Short mmCIF file of N, CA and C in Angstrom, two decimals:
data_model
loop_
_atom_site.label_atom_id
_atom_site.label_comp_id
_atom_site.label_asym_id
_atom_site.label_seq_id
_atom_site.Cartn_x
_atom_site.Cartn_y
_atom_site.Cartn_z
N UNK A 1 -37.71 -47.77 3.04
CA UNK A 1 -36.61 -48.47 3.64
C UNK A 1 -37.08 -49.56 4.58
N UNK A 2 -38.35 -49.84 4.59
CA UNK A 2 -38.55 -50.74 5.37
C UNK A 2 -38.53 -51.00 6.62
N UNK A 3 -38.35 -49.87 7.91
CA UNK A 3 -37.81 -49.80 9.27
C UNK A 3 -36.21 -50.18 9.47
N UNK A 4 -35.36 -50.29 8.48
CA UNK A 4 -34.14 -50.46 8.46
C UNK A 4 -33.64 -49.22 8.95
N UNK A 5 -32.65 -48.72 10.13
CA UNK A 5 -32.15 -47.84 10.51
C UNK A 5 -31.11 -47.51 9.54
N UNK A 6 -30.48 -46.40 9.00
CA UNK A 6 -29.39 -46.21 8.53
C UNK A 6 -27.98 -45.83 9.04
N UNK A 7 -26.87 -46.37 9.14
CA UNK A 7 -26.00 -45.86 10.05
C UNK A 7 -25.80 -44.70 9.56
N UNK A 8 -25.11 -43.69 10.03
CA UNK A 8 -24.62 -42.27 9.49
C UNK A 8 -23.61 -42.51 8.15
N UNK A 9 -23.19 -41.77 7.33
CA UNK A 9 -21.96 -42.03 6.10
C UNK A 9 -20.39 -41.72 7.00
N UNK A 10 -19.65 -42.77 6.30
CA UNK A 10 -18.46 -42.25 7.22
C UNK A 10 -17.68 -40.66 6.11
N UNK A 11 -17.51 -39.90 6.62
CA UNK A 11 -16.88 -39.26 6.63
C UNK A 11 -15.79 -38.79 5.77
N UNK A 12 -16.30 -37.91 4.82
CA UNK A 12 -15.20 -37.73 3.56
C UNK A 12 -14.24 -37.62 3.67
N UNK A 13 -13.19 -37.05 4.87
CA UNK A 13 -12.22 -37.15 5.53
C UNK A 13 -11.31 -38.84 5.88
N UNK A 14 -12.51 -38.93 6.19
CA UNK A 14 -11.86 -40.16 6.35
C UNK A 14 -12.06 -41.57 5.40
N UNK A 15 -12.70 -41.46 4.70
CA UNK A 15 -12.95 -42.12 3.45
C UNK A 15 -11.36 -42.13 2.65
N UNK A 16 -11.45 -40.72 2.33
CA UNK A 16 -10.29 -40.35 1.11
C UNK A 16 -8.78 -41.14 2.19
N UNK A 17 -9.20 -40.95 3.29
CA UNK A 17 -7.72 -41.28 4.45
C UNK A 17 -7.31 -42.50 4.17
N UNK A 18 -8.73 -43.35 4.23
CA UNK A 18 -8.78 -45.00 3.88
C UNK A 18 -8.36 -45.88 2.51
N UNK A 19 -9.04 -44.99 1.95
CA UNK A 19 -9.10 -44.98 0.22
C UNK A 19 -7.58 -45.11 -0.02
N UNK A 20 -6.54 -43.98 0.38
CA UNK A 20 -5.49 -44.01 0.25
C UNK A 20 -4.38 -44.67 0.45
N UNK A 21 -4.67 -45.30 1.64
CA UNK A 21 -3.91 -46.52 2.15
C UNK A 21 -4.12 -47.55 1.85
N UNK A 22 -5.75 -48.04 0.94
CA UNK A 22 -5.19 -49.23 -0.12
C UNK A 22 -4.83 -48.51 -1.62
N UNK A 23 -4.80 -47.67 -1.87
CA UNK A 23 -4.21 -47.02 -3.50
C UNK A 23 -2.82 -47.51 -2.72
N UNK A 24 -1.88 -47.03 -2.30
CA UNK A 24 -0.78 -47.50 -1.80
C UNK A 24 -0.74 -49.21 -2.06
N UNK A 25 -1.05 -49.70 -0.84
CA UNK A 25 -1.40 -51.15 -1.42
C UNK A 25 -1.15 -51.83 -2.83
N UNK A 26 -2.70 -51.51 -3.31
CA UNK A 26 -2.83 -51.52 -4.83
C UNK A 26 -1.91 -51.20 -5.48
N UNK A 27 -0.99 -50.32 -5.29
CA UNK A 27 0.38 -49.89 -6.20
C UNK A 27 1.45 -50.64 -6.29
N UNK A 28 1.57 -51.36 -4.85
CA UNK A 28 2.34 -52.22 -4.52
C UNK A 28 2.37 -53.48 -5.92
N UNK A 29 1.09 -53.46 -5.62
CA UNK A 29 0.68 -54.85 -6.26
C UNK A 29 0.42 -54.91 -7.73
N UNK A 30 0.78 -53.75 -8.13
CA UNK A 30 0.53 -53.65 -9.57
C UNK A 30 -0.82 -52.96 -10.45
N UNK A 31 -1.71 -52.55 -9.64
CA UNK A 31 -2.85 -52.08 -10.08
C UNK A 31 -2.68 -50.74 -11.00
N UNK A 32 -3.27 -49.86 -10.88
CA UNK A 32 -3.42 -48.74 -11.44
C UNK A 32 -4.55 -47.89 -10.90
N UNK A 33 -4.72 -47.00 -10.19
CA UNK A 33 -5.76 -46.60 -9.39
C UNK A 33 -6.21 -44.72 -10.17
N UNK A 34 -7.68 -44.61 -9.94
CA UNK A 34 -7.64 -43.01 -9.80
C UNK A 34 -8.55 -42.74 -9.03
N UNK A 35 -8.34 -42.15 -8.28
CA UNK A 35 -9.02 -41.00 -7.45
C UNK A 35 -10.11 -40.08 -7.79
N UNK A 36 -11.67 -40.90 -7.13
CA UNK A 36 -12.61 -40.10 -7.51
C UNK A 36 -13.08 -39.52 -6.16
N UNK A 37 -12.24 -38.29 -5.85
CA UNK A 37 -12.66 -38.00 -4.53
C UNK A 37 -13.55 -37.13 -4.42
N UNK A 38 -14.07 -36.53 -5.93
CA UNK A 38 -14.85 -35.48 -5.78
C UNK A 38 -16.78 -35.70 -5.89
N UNK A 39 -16.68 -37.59 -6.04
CA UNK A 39 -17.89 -38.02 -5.68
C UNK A 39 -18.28 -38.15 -4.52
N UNK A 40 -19.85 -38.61 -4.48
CA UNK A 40 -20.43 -38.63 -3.01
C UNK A 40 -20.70 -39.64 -2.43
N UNK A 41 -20.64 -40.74 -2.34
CA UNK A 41 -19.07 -40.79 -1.37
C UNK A 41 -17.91 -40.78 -2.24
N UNK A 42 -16.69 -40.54 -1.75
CA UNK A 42 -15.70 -40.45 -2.68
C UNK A 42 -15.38 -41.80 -3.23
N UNK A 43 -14.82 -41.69 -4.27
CA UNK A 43 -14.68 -43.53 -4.68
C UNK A 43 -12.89 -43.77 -4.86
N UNK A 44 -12.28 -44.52 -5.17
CA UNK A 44 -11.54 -45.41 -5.88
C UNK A 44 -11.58 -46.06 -6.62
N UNK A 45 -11.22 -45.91 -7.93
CA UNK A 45 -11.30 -46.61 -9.53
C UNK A 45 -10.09 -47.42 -9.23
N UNK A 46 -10.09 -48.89 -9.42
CA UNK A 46 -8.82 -49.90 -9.68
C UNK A 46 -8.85 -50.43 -10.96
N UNK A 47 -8.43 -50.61 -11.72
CA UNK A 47 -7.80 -51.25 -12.86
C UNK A 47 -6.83 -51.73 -12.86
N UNK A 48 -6.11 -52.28 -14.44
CA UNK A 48 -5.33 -52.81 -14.90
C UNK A 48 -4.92 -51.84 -15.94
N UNK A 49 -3.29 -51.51 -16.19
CA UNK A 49 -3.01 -50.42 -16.93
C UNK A 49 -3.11 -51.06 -18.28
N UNK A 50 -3.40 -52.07 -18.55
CA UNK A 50 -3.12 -53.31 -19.84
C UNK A 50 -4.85 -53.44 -20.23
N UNK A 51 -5.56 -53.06 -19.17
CA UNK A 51 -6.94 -53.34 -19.38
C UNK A 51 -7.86 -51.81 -18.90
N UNK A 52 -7.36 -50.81 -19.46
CA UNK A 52 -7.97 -49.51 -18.11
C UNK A 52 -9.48 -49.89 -18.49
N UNK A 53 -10.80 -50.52 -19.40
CA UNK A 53 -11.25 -50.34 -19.06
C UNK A 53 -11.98 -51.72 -18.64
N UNK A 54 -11.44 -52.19 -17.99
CA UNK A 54 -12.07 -53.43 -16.75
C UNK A 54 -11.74 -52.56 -15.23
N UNK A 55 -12.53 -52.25 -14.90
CA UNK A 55 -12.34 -52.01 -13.15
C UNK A 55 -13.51 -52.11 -12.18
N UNK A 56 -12.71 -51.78 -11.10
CA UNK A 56 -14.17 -51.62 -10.09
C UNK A 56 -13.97 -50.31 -9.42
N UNK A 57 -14.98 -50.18 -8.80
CA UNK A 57 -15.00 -49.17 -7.77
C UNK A 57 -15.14 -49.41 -6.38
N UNK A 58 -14.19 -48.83 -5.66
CA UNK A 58 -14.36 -49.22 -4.00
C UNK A 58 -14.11 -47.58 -3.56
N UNK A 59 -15.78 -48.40 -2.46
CA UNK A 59 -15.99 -47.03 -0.91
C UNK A 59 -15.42 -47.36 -0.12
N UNK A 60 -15.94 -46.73 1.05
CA UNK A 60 -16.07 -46.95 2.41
C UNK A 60 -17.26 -46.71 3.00
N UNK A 61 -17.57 -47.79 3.67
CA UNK A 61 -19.08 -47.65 4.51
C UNK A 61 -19.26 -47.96 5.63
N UNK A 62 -19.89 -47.65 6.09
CA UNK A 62 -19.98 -47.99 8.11
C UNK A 62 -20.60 -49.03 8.07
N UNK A 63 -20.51 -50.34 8.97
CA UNK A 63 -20.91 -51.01 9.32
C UNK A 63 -21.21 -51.16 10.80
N UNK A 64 -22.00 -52.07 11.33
CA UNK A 64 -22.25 -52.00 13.05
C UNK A 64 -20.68 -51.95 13.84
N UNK A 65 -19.81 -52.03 13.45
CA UNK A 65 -18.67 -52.68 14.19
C UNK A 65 -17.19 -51.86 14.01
N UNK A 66 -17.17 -51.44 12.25
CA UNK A 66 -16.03 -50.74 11.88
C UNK A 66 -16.36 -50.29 10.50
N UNK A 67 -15.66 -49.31 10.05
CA UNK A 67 -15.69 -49.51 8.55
C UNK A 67 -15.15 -50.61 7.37
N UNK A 68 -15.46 -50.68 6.31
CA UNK A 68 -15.11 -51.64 5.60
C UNK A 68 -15.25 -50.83 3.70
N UNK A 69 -14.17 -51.33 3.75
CA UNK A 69 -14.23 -51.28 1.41
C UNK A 69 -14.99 -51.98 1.10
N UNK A 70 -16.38 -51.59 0.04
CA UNK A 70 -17.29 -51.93 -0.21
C UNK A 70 -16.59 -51.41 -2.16
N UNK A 71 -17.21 -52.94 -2.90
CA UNK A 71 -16.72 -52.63 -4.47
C UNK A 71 -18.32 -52.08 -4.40
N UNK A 72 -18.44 -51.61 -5.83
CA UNK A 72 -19.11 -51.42 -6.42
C UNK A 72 -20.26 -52.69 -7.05
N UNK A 73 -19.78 -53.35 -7.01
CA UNK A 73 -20.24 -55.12 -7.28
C UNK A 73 -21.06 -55.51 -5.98
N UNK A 74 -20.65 -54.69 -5.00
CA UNK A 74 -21.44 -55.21 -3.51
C UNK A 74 -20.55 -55.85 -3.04
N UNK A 75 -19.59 -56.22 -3.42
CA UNK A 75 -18.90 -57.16 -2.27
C UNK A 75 -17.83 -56.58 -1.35
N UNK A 76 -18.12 -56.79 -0.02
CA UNK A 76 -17.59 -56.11 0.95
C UNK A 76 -16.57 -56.67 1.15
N UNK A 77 -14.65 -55.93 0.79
CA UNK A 77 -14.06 -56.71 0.72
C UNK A 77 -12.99 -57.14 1.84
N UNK A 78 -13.06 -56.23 2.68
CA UNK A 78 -12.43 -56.34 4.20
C UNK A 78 -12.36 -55.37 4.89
N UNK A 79 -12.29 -55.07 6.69
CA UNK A 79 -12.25 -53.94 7.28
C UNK A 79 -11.33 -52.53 6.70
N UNK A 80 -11.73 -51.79 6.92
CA UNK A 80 -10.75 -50.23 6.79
C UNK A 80 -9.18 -50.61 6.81
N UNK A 81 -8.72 -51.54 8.26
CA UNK A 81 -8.02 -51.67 9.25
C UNK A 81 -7.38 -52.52 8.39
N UNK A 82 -7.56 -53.25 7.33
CA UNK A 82 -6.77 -54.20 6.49
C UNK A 82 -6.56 -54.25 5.15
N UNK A 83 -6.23 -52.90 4.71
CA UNK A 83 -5.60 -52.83 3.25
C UNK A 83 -5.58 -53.92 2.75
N UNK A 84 -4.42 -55.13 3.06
CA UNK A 84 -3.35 -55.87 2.35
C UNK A 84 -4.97 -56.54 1.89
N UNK A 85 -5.83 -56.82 2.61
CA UNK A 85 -6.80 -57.73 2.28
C UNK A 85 -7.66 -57.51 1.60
N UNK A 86 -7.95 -56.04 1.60
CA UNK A 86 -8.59 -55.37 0.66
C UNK A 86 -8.93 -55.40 -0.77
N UNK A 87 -7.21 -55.34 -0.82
CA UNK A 87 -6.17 -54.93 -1.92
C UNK A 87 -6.40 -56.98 -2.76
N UNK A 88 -6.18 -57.59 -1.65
CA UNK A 88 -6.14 -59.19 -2.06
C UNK A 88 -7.66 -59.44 -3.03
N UNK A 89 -8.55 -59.09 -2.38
CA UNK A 89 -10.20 -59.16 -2.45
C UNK A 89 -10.32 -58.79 -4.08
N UNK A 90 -10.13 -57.32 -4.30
CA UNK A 90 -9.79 -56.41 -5.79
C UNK A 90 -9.17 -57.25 -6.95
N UNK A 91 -7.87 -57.93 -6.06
CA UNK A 91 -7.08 -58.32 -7.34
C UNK A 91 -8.47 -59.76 -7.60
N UNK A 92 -8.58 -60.55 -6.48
CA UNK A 92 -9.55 -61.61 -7.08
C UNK A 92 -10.36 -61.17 -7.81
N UNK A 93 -11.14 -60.31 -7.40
CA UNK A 93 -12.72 -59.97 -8.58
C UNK A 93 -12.14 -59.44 -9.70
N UNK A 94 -10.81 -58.76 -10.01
CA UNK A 94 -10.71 -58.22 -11.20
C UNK A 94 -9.73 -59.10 -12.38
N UNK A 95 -8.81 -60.36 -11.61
CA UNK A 95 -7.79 -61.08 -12.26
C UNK A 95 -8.65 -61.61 -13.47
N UNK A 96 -9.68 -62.48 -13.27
CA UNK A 96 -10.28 -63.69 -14.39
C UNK A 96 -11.21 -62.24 -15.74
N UNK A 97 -11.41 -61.39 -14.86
CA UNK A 97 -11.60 -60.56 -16.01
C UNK A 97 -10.56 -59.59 -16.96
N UNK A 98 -9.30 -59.15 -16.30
CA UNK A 98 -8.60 -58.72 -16.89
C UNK A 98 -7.88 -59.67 -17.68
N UNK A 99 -7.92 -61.24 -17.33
CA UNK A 99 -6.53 -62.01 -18.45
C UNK A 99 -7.79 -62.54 -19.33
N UNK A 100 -9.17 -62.11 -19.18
CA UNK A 100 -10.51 -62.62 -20.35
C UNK A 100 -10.06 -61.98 -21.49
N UNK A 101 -9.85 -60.05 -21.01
CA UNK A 101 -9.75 -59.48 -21.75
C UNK A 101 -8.56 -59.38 -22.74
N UNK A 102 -7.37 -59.84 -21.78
CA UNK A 102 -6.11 -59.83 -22.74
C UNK A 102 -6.00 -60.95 -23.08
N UNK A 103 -6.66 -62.47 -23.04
CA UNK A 103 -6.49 -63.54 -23.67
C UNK A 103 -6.08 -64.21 -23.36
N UNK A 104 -5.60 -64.25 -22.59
CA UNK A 104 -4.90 -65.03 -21.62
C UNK A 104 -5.47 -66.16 -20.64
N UNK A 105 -4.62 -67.04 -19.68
CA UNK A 105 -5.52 -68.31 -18.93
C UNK A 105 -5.16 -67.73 -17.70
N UNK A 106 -4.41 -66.63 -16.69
CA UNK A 106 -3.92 -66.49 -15.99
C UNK A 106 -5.14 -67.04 -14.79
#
């Protein structure tokens, strides 16, 4: 690891707490979500019900300051504390691939 300190993992408790309040979100907005809470860390699968298999996966990870949704892609997509933005972040990385897949120019 290089002398890189590691912060501690946040907390399966509170992961799944976080997780949940953008699945909400995400529902809002049309996604399609499932619940992988029984991984380590627990995850969130987002898709498209038109595309189930284009998705990503989003954690939660500690950072120096707060937690934040981390995809699976690496890209960290906004604090714990901001679903809506979260949720905004997801639909970008996943839109140009889900209308690839259905054919579309969206």
């Amino acid at each position: 690891m290089g002398g890189q300190v590691l912060a501690p993992p946040v907390s399966s408790f509170t992961s799944r707490r976080r997780l949940n309040a953008l699945r909400r979100v995400l529902h809002k907005r049309g996604w399609a979500t499932r619940r992988r809470y029984e991984a380590s860390p627990p995850l969130l699968l987002v898709f498209s019900a038109q595309a189930p298999h284009i998705g990503e996966s989003v954690t939660v990870v500690r950072t120096p300051h707060e937690p934040w949704f981390l995809a699976c892609s690496g890209v960290y997509l906004a604090p714990c504390a901001d679903s809506e933005q979260a949720a905004e972040e997801v639909g970008l990385l996943l839109t140009p691939w889900v209308a690839a897949a259905l054919g579309s120019s969206e």
